[in-house]
Amino acid sequence: MADQAKNWEDVKSYTLDQEDELALFAAQIECTLIWLGKEGWPMGVIVNYIHLDGRFWLTASEERPRVKQIRQDPRVSIAITSKGSSIIERQSLTYKCEATVHTDRETLDRILPAFASKMRPGEPEKAAAFLDMLDSPGRVVFELKPLTRIGFNSAKMWAKSEAARPSDSPSGSAS
């Protein structure tokens, strides 16, 4: 039996390792994007994302109020969780990022096909149809450059207290 943790408030040792981080990126297509709204309040919405070249890429219609707000203040955060993915043990990542809003054809032509393929894996016809839908007038692509990262891997925590492990988590799993 693993040593019982004594300080549950200190979760630094339960961080998500790089290998597990990459597995989460491969398994999850949704994140919560958080930005400052026009009245200064944090706003958030669940959106699809891809992780490519060390950046997060999201897309939206120019008509969305968040586009204007992010142009005015590019400080955003995203939160990614394993919930709803193929990963059984709960994992999460939060990133503080600097956003750039792209409208140029070169970026759209590079990111939108990758985005459509990630959202419709193994279905090239559906990916092509989704790409046609995405590549619309007024489409923007957000490039999020990570600045700060917080990761959490519940498997590491439950290994310190099997009695508290949720019933839907595999016993003794380390990933």
XYZ file of N, CA, C and O in Angstrom:
700
model
N 0.840 -1.182 0.000
C 0.000 0.000 0.000
C 0.885 1.246 0.000
O 1.863 1.345 0.709
N 0.501 2.229 -0.802
C 1.288 3.460 -0.908
C 1.192 4.269 0.372
O 0.239 4.160 1.117
N 2.223 5.079 0.593
C 2.202 5.956 1.763
C 1.027 6.915 1.651
O 0.786 7.496 0.592
N 0.309 7.079 2.740
C -0.817 8.005 2.790
C -0.289 9.441 2.716
O 0.619 9.800 3.448
N -0.852 10.230 1.817
C -0.474 11.640 1.754
C -0.957 12.340 3.020
O -1.999 11.997 3.563
N -0.196 13.309 3.476
C -0.558 14.019 4.703
C -1.089 15.419 4.427
O -1.771 15.994 5.243
N -0.777 15.978 3.282
C -1.203 17.336 2.973
C -1.894 17.339 1.612
O -1.239 17.459 0.586
N -3.206 17.229 1.607
C -3.964 17.177 0.350
C -4.050 18.543 -0.322
O -4.431 18.639 -1.477
N -3.731 19.609 0.391
C -3.782 20.939 -0.214
C -2.582 21.186 -1.127
O -2.636 22.010 -2.018
N -1.496 20.501 -0.892
C -0.293 20.654 -1.708
C -0.328 19.601 -2.810
O 0.003 18.444 -2.590
N -0.755 20.005 -4.009
C -0.921 19.049 -5.107
C 0.200 19.146 -6.149
O 0.092 18.570 -7.225
N 1.289 19.845 -5.803
C 2.391 20.009 -6.767
C 2.955 18.680 -7.264
O 3.364 18.562 -8.408
N 2.973 17.681 -6.402
C 3.556 16.398 -6.799
C 2.617 15.575 -7.682
O 2.999 14.526 -8.176
N 1.406 16.059 -7.894
C 0.435 15.328 -8.715
C 0.309 15.938 -10.108
O -0.722 15.849 -10.756
N 1.372 16.552 -10.572
C 1.330 17.219 -11.867
C 1.261 16.199 -13.010
O 1.547 15.014 -12.824
N 0.898 16.664 -14.150
C 0.801 15.827 -15.339
C 2.153 15.821 -16.045
O 2.675 16.881 -16.406
N 2.731 14.647 -16.224
C 4.014 14.524 -16.914
C 3.833 14.792 -18.403
O 2.728 14.691 -18.934
N 4.936 15.091 -19.087
C 4.866 15.442 -20.506
C 4.253 14.319 -21.341
O 3.456 14.586 -22.238
N 4.594 13.083 -21.057
C 4.037 11.951 -21.815
C 2.511 11.897 -21.674
O 1.791 11.704 -22.649
N 2.021 12.089 -20.443
C 0.582 12.096 -20.216
C -0.076 13.334 -20.822
O -1.213 13.284 -21.283
N 0.630 14.437 -20.815
C 0.129 15.661 -21.443
C -0.113 15.433 -22.934
O -1.182 15.758 -23.462
N 0.854 14.839 -23.610
C 0.705 14.566 -25.039
C -0.421 13.574 -25.301
O -1.156 13.705 -26.288
N -0.581 12.596 -24.409
C -1.681 11.644 -24.549
C -3.030 12.349 -24.379
O -3.998 12.033 -25.089
N -3.104 13.316 -23.472
C -4.338 14.082 -23.299
C -4.642 14.898 -24.549
O -5.786 14.942 -25.005
N -3.631 15.515 -25.140
C -3.838 16.260 -26.389
C -4.365 15.352 -27.489
O -5.199 15.746 -28.301
N -3.864 14.117 -27.534
C -4.296 13.172 -28.565
C -5.728 12.696 -28.324
O -6.459 12.401 -29.275
N -6.138 12.624 -27.051
C -7.448 12.063 -26.708
C -8.567 13.099 -26.635
O -9.737 12.746 -26.793
N -8.242 14.350 -26.407
C -9.268 15.354 -26.155
C -9.277 16.414 -27.244
O -8.211 16.852 -27.686
N -10.468 16.808 -27.688
C -10.587 17.838 -28.727
C -11.274 19.102 -28.210
O -11.450 20.047 -28.963
N -11.647 19.103 -26.922
C -12.333 20.266 -26.364
C -11.522 20.920 -25.256
O -10.811 20.241 -24.521
N -11.663 22.230 -25.181
C -11.083 22.992 -24.091
C -12.058 24.099 -23.720
O -12.997 24.387 -24.467
N -11.828 24.695 -22.588
C -12.578 25.892 -22.209
C -11.663 27.076 -22.458
O -10.548 27.131 -21.926
N -12.128 28.003 -23.280
C -11.393 29.231 -23.578
C -11.941 30.323 -22.668
O -13.152 30.527 -22.599
N -11.044 31.026 -21.977
C -11.437 32.079 -21.043
C -10.749 33.378 -21.457
O -9.539 33.403 -21.680
N -11.523 34.445 -21.541
C -11.022 35.763 -21.912
C -11.753 36.804 -21.077
O -12.703 36.480 -20.361
N -11.319 38.050 -21.158
C -12.006 39.127 -20.449
C -13.082 39.710 -21.351
O -12.801 40.153 -22.468
N -14.317 39.723 -20.862
C -15.426 40.303 -21.615
C -15.359 41.815 -21.617
O -14.537 42.428 -20.931
N -16.265 42.436 -22.356
C -16.229 43.894 -22.510
C -16.436 44.648 -21.203
O -16.020 45.783 -21.068
N -17.076 44.012 -20.220
C -17.277 44.658 -18.921
C -16.183 44.282 -17.918
O -16.274 44.618 -16.733
N -15.155 43.566 -18.387
C -14.037 43.206 -17.533
C -14.202 41.906 -16.770
O -13.314 41.516 -16.028
N -15.320 41.234 -16.951
C -15.558 39.948 -16.290
C -14.974 38.823 -17.109
O -15.070 38.833 -18.342
N -14.394 37.809 -16.458
C -13.936 36.638 -17.208
C -15.134 35.949 -17.864
O -16.199 35.827 -17.256
N -14.949 35.534 -19.088
C -15.968 34.806 -19.853
C -15.333 33.514 -20.336
O -14.136 33.471 -20.608
N -16.127 32.479 -20.486
C -15.588 31.215 -20.964
C -16.581 30.488 -21.823
O -17.793 30.625 -21.656
N -16.061 29.714 -22.746
C -16.882 28.898 -23.633
C -16.103 27.633 -23.968
O -14.875 27.654 -24.063
N -16.817 26.537 -24.095
C -16.184 25.271 -24.486
C -16.106 25.229 -26.002
O -17.117 25.430 -26.692
N -14.904 24.998 -26.504
C -14.654 24.992 -27.948
C -13.712 23.850 -28.312
O -13.044 23.278 -27.452
N -13.637 23.548 -29.582
C -12.669 22.573 -30.078
C -11.314 23.250 -30.250
O -11.233 24.457 -30.458
N -10.264 22.445 -30.163
C -8.911 22.958 -30.346
C -8.061 21.873 -30.995
O -8.394 20.688 -30.985
N -6.929 22.302 -31.547
C -5.867 21.371 -31.920
C -4.579 21.901 -31.292
O -4.445 23.103 -31.037
N -3.663 20.988 -31.041
C -2.345 21.348 -30.518
C -1.356 21.036 -31.625
O -1.258 19.898 -32.079
N -0.657 22.053 -32.091
C 0.240 21.907 -33.234
C 1.416 22.853 -33.045
O 1.221 24.041 -32.743
N 2.628 22.343 -33.215
C 3.840 23.159 -33.131
C 3.946 23.912 -31.806
O 4.384 25.061 -31.767
N 3.528 23.273 -30.710
C 3.647 23.883 -29.400
C 2.646 24.984 -29.115
O 2.756 25.694 -28.113
N 1.670 25.139 -29.980
C 0.634 26.169 -29.829
C -0.737 25.495 -29.830
O -0.901 24.374 -30.322
N -1.713 26.216 -29.312
C -3.104 25.779 -29.387
C -3.775 26.612 -30.464
O -3.548 27.817 -30.559
N -4.603 25.945 -31.267
C -5.271 26.603 -32.380
C -6.772 26.382 -32.242
O -7.229 25.247 -32.082
N -7.523 27.464 -32.294
C -8.971 27.433 -32.188
C -9.519 28.253 -33.348
O -8.786 29.027 -33.965
N -10.790 28.128 -33.606
C -11.380 28.907 -34.685
C -12.762 29.398 -34.285
O -13.409 28.818 -33.413
N -13.186 30.487 -34.899
C -14.499 31.074 -34.624
C -14.884 31.984 -35.786
O -14.057 32.317 -36.635
N -16.133 32.394 -35.782
C -16.619 33.391 -36.733
C -16.245 34.772 -36.217
O -16.304 35.032 -35.008
N -15.884 35.641 -37.110
C -15.560 37.026 -36.770
C -16.689 37.682 -35.975
O -16.461 38.603 -35.184
N -17.894 37.210 -36.150
C -19.064 37.804 -35.490
C -19.120 37.530 -33.987
O -19.880 38.188 -33.273
N -18.367 36.566 -33.498
C -18.393 36.252 -32.068
C -17.774 37.409 -31.283
O -16.668 37.870 -31.619
N -18.456 37.875 -30.225
C -17.911 38.989 -29.425
C -16.515 38.713 -28.871
O -15.726 39.645 -28.701
N -16.174 37.450 -28.628
C -14.862 37.148 -28.070
C -13.727 37.541 -29.011
O -12.620 37.834 -28.551
N -13.984 37.553 -30.314
C -12.919 37.906 -31.265
C -12.466 39.342 -31.019
O -11.267 39.616 -30.892
N -13.421 40.260 -30.919
C -13.088 41.667 -30.668
C -12.389 41.825 -29.328
O -11.391 42.543 -29.208
N -12.891 41.143 -28.315
C -12.317 41.267 -26.980
C -10.890 40.724 -26.925
O -10.019 41.320 -26.291
N -10.655 39.601 -27.592
C -9.309 39.009 -27.585
C -8.337 39.866 -28.386
O -7.166 39.971 -28.035
N -8.826 40.522 -29.434
C -7.955 41.458 -30.155
C -7.542 42.617 -29.245
O -6.412 43.089 -29.302
N -8.478 43.092 -28.417
C -8.197 44.206 -27.521
C -7.292 43.801 -26.360
O -6.475 44.585 -25.904
N -7.492 42.584 -25.865
C -6.687 42.092 -24.746
C -6.362 40.622 -25.022
O -7.207 39.755 -24.810
N -5.166 40.343 -25.512
C -4.829 38.980 -25.936
C -4.518 38.001 -24.805
O -4.153 36.863 -25.059
N -4.689 38.416 -23.554
C -4.452 37.515 -22.428
C -5.659 36.593 -22.266
O -6.761 37.048 -21.970
N -5.427 35.304 -22.483
C -6.481 34.309 -22.364
C -5.950 33.125 -21.566
O -4.746 32.995 -21.346
N -6.867 32.277 -21.153
C -6.510 31.003 -20.544
C -7.332 29.920 -21.219
O -8.414 30.193 -21.751
N -6.792 28.709 -21.189
C -7.571 27.558 -21.622
C -7.438 26.479 -20.553
O -6.422 26.387 -19.871
N -8.489 25.699 -20.426
C -8.495 24.562 -19.510
C -8.914 23.335 -20.307
O -9.885 23.381 -21.053
N -8.146 22.273 -20.155
C -8.402 21.012 -20.848
C -8.544 19.929 -19.795
O -7.738 19.851 -18.870
N -9.551 19.094 -19.927
C -9.762 18.002 -18.996
C -9.908 16.691 -19.764
O -10.296 16.696 -20.938
N -9.614 15.608 -19.098
C -9.758 14.287 -19.724
C -11.211 13.811 -19.730
O -11.535 12.839 -20.400
N -12.080 14.491 -18.992
C -13.472 14.063 -18.900
C -14.073 13.944 -20.298
O -13.919 14.817 -21.141
N -14.725 12.824 -20.542
C -15.350 12.592 -21.839
C -14.413 12.020 -22.888
O -14.830 11.726 -24.000
N -13.153 11.844 -22.532
C -12.190 11.270 -23.478
C -11.977 9.796 -23.131
O -12.590 9.259 -22.215
N -11.058 9.167 -23.833
C -10.743 7.760 -23.574
C -9.854 7.570 -22.342
O -9.628 6.443 -21.912
N -9.374 8.652 -21.755
C -8.516 8.577 -20.567
C -9.406 8.380 -19.348
O -10.321 9.168 -19.098
N -9.138 7.326 -18.587
C -9.998 6.982 -17.458
C -9.673 7.809 -16.223
O -10.557 8.400 -15.607
N -8.411 7.851 -15.829
C -8.036 8.653 -14.657
C -8.170 10.138 -15.014
O -7.802 10.557 -16.106
N -8.673 10.909 -14.084
C -8.915 12.320 -14.360
C -7.596 13.092 -14.462
O -6.745 13.001 -13.584
N -7.496 13.838 -15.549
C -6.333 14.681 -15.803
C -6.833 16.047 -16.233
O -7.909 16.167 -16.820
N -6.023 17.065 -15.962
C -6.391 18.393 -16.427
C -5.135 19.230 -16.659
O -4.083 18.980 -16.079
N -5.309 20.194 -17.528
C -4.260 21.161 -17.842
C -4.893 22.534 -17.937
O -5.993 22.680 -18.466
N -4.210 23.518 -17.415
C -4.626 24.908 -17.573
C -3.408 25.673 -18.069
O -2.306 25.474 -17.560
N -3.637 26.507 -19.060
C -2.561 27.312 -19.626
C -2.960 28.777 -19.625
O -4.074 29.117 -20.025
N -2.048 29.612 -19.197
C -2.168 31.043 -19.427
C -1.494 31.271 -20.774
O -0.365 30.804 -20.996
N -2.174 31.955 -21.698
C -1.667 32.095 -23.065
C -1.767 33.534 -23.561
O -2.560 34.331 -23.059
N -0.990 33.802 -24.581
C -1.101 35.046 -25.337
C -1.699 34.683 -26.698
O -1.179 33.808 -27.395
N -2.792 35.344 -27.044
C -3.529 35.003 -28.264
C -3.206 35.954 -29.413
O -3.026 37.156 -29.205
N -3.163 35.387 -30.593
C -3.080 36.148 -31.833
C -4.265 35.723 -32.689
O -4.538 34.527 -32.825
N -4.968 36.703 -33.257
C -6.106 36.418 -34.128
C -5.619 36.505 -35.570
O -5.131 37.544 -36.002
N -5.751 35.395 -36.288
C -5.306 35.347 -37.689
C -6.514 35.341 -38.629
O -7.493 34.631 -38.385
N -6.377 36.095 -39.713
C -7.382 36.072 -40.777
C -6.732 35.837 -42.139
O -7.435 35.741 -43.149
N -5.417 35.735 -42.156
C -4.698 35.601 -43.425
C -4.911 34.219 -44.033
O -5.061 33.222 -43.337
N -4.943 34.189 -45.340
C -5.227 32.953 -46.089
C -4.190 31.872 -45.802
O -4.533 30.684 -45.715
N -2.935 32.241 -45.660
C -1.873 31.255 -45.417
C -2.139 30.481 -44.118
O -2.040 29.246 -44.087
N -2.490 31.193 -43.058
C -2.775 30.527 -41.778
C -4.038 29.691 -41.871
O -4.067 28.546 -41.410
N -5.086 30.242 -42.476
C -6.332 29.482 -42.632
C -6.093 28.199 -43.425
O -6.595 27.131 -43.048
N -5.318 28.287 -44.499
C -5.047 27.109 -45.336
C -4.197 26.064 -44.619
O -4.246 24.884 -44.958
N -3.429 26.467 -43.647
C -2.601 25.526 -42.889
C -3.373 24.917 -41.715
O -3.296 23.707 -41.476
N -4.153 25.727 -41.008
C -4.771 25.276 -39.765
C -6.143 24.629 -39.987
O -6.437 23.591 -39.371
N -6.970 25.193 -40.821
C -8.334 24.657 -40.962
C -8.375 23.197 -41.437
O -9.153 22.402 -40.881
N -7.554 22.771 -42.403
C -7.572 21.348 -42.762
C -7.123 20.440 -41.604
O -7.708 19.372 -41.385
N -6.111 20.869 -40.857
C -5.657 20.084 -39.702
C -6.754 20.028 -38.644
O -6.982 18.992 -38.016
N -7.453 21.132 -38.460
C -8.541 21.221 -37.500
C -9.673 20.265 -37.899
O -10.158 19.472 -37.075
N -10.069 20.313 -39.156
C -11.158 19.452 -39.640
C -10.789 17.973 -39.524
O -11.621 17.154 -39.113
N -9.556 17.629 -39.839
C -9.110 16.232 -39.735
C -9.113 15.749 -38.290
O -9.476 14.608 -38.011
N -8.710 16.609 -37.359
C -8.694 16.235 -35.944
C -10.118 16.047 -35.406
O -10.371 15.159 -34.588
N -11.046 16.857 -35.895
C -12.428 16.758 -35.422
C -13.173 15.577 -36.044
O -14.152 15.094 -35.482
N -12.722 15.112 -37.204
C -13.353 13.984 -37.900
C -12.296 12.933 -38.252
O -12.052 12.633 -39.411
N -11.638 12.356 -37.229
C -10.529 11.430 -37.481
C -10.991 10.167 -38.214
O -12.048 9.614 -37.906
N -10.186 9.767 -39.181
C -10.479 8.537 -39.915
C -11.668 8.638 -40.862
O -12.106 7.633 -41.404
N -12.200 9.833 -41.045
C -13.350 10.042 -41.931
C -13.035 11.179 -42.909
O -13.517 12.298 -42.746
N -12.226 10.898 -43.930
C -11.793 11.981 -44.822
C -12.933 12.718 -45.517
O -12.848 13.930 -45.727
N -14.017 12.003 -45.850
C -15.149 12.674 -46.508
C -15.823 13.658 -45.551
O -16.172 14.777 -45.924
N -16.009 13.232 -44.296
C -16.624 14.113 -43.303
C -15.688 15.264 -42.950
O -16.143 16.391 -42.726
N -14.402 14.997 -42.902
C -13.429 16.060 -42.636
C -13.476 17.104 -43.753
O -13.439 18.310 -43.483
N -13.580 16.650 -44.990
C -13.666 17.583 -46.124
C -14.943 18.417 -46.057
O -14.914 19.635 -46.306
N -16.058 17.782 -45.701
C -17.314 18.519 -45.571
C -17.239 19.526 -44.428
O -17.733 20.657 -44.534
N -16.606 19.124 -43.321
C -16.451 20.030 -42.182
C -15.539 21.196 -42.560
O -15.809 22.349 -42.197
N -14.479 20.915 -43.313
C -13.580 21.968 -43.778
C -14.342 22.969 -44.650
O -14.169 24.186 -44.501
N -15.195 22.469 -45.548
C -15.998 23.367 -46.384
C -16.870 24.278 -45.525
O -17.047 25.459 -45.825
N -17.427 23.722 -44.460
C -18.259 24.500 -43.557
C -17.426 25.537 -42.796
O -17.833 26.687 -42.641
N -16.253 25.125 -42.324
C -15.400 26.028 -41.563
C -14.834 27.171 -42.398
O -14.721 28.294 -41.916
N -14.444 26.875 -43.616
C -13.756 27.855 -44.454
C -14.771 28.825 -45.048
O -15.033 28.839 -46.243
N -15.322 29.637 -44.167
C -16.391 30.564 -44.535
C -15.899 32.005 -44.449
O -14.885 32.275 -43.802
N -16.618 32.928 -45.081
C -16.244 34.347 -44.941
C -16.295 34.753 -43.466
O -17.193 34.346 -42.737
N -15.327 35.525 -43.034
C -15.306 35.979 -41.657
C -14.727 34.982 -40.673
O -14.798 35.174 -39.458
N -14.118 33.918 -41.154
C -13.516 32.904 -40.275
C -12.198 33.439 -39.738
O -11.401 34.023 -40.474
N -11.976 33.256 -38.448
C -10.696 33.604 -37.826
C -10.118 32.363 -37.176
O -10.840 31.416 -36.851
N -8.815 32.385 -36.987
C -8.108 31.326 -36.273
C -7.363 31.998 -35.130
O -6.667 33.002 -35.331
N -7.545 31.451 -33.932
C -6.802 31.912 -32.770
C -5.555 31.046 -32.618
O -5.657 29.824 -32.601
N -4.423 31.688 -32.476
C -3.176 31.011 -32.123
C -2.886 31.373 -30.673
O -2.762 32.551 -30.334
N -2.817 30.357 -29.815
C -2.562 30.599 -28.403
C -1.164 30.118 -28.052
O -0.863 28.929 -28.156
N -0.340 31.055 -27.651
C 1.040 30.756 -27.247
C 1.041 30.545 -25.737
O 0.775 31.475 -24.972
N 1.345 29.316 -25.269
C 1.356 29.048 -23.831
C 2.478 29.806 -23.119
O 3.605 29.851 -23.590
N 2.121 30.392 -21.982
C 3.095 31.104 -21.157
C 3.312 30.401 -19.816
O 4.428 30.328 -19.330
N 2.235 29.925 -19.211
C 2.287 29.250 -17.918
C 1.392 28.022 -17.984
O 0.334 28.060 -18.601
N 1.813 26.949 -17.313
C 1.087 25.680 -17.359
C 0.862 25.152 -15.954
O 1.751 25.199 -15.118
N -0.346 24.631 -15.730
C -0.672 23.914 -14.507
C -1.255 22.576 -14.944
O -2.220 22.541 -15.705
N -0.664 21.485 -14.481
C -1.164 20.154 -14.831
C -1.547 19.372 -13.587
O -0.976 19.588 -12.512
N -2.498 18.482 -13.731
C -2.938 17.643 -12.616
C -3.242 16.245 -13.115
O -3.927 16.072 -14.126
N -2.743 15.237 -12.383
C -2.983 13.836 -12.714
C -3.511 13.145 -11.460
O -2.768 12.897 -10.512
N -4.801 12.831 -11.452
C -5.417 12.248 -10.260
C -4.847 10.875 -9.911
O -4.872 10.478 -8.750
N -4.326 10.129 -10.888
C -3.775 8.797 -10.611
C -2.659 8.885 -9.569
O -2.522 8.011 -8.720
N -1.858 9.939 -9.635
C -0.780 10.121 -8.667
C -1.342 10.376 -7.268
O -0.812 9.892 -6.280
N -2.427 11.126 -7.203
C -3.034 11.409 -5.908
C -3.694 10.164 -5.330
O -3.511 9.830 -4.169
N -4.462 9.441 -6.160
C -5.163 8.254 -5.652
C -4.185 7.158 -5.247
O -4.486 6.340 -4.388
N -3.015 7.137 -5.849
C -2.002 6.159 -5.441
C -1.569 6.386 -3.998
O -1.100 5.457 -3.332
N -1.747 7.599 -3.502
C -1.412 7.924 -2.108
C -2.577 7.644 -1.159
O -2.408 7.694 0.049
N -3.764 7.381 -1.711
C -4.929 7.097 -0.874
C -5.934 6.266 -1.656
O -6.923 6.779 -2.166
N -5.655 4.972 -1.779
C -6.545 4.073 -2.511
C -7.976 4.103 -1.969
O -8.933 3.958 -2.717
N -8.136 4.308 -0.670
C -9.471 4.321 -0.067
C -10.334 5.456 -0.602
O -11.561 5.346 -0.626
N -9.722 6.529 -1.056
C -10.469 7.682 -1.568
C -10.645 7.644 -3.081
O -11.333 8.488 -3.646
N -10.030 6.659 -3.747
C -10.102 6.563 -5.215
C -11.557 6.400 -5.648
O -12.286 5.592 -5.095
N -12.017 7.155 -6.667
C -13.384 7.000 -7.165
C -13.596 5.570 -7.712
O -12.660 4.947 -8.211
N -14.812 5.114 -7.634
C -15.136 3.763 -8.107
C -14.896 3.585 -9.594
O -14.632 2.473 -10.056
N -14.990 4.664 -10.377
C -14.809 4.539 -11.820
C -13.352 4.634 -12.254
O -13.056 4.651 -13.433
N -12.405 4.694 -11.311
C -10.979 4.741 -11.632
C -10.360 3.371 -11.430
O -10.685 2.689 -10.462
N -9.463 2.974 -12.321
C -8.824 1.670 -12.149
C -7.884 1.663 -10.951
O -7.097 2.587 -10.783
N -7.974 0.696 -10.123
C -7.128 0.593 -8.942
C -5.687 0.352 -9.345
O -5.395 -0.484 -10.196
N -4.811 1.115 -8.733
C -3.389 0.918 -8.959
C -2.876 1.472 -10.271
O -1.720 1.325 -10.579
N -3.697 2.136 -11.052
C -3.250 2.704 -12.332
C -2.347 3.890 -12.071
O -2.556 4.658 -11.161
N -1.351 4.063 -12.901
C -0.437 5.209 -12.755
C -0.544 6.157 -13.919
O 0.270 7.031 -14.078
N -1.520 5.972 -14.773
C -1.622 6.917 -15.892
C -3.031 7.396 -16.055
O -3.954 6.935 -15.494
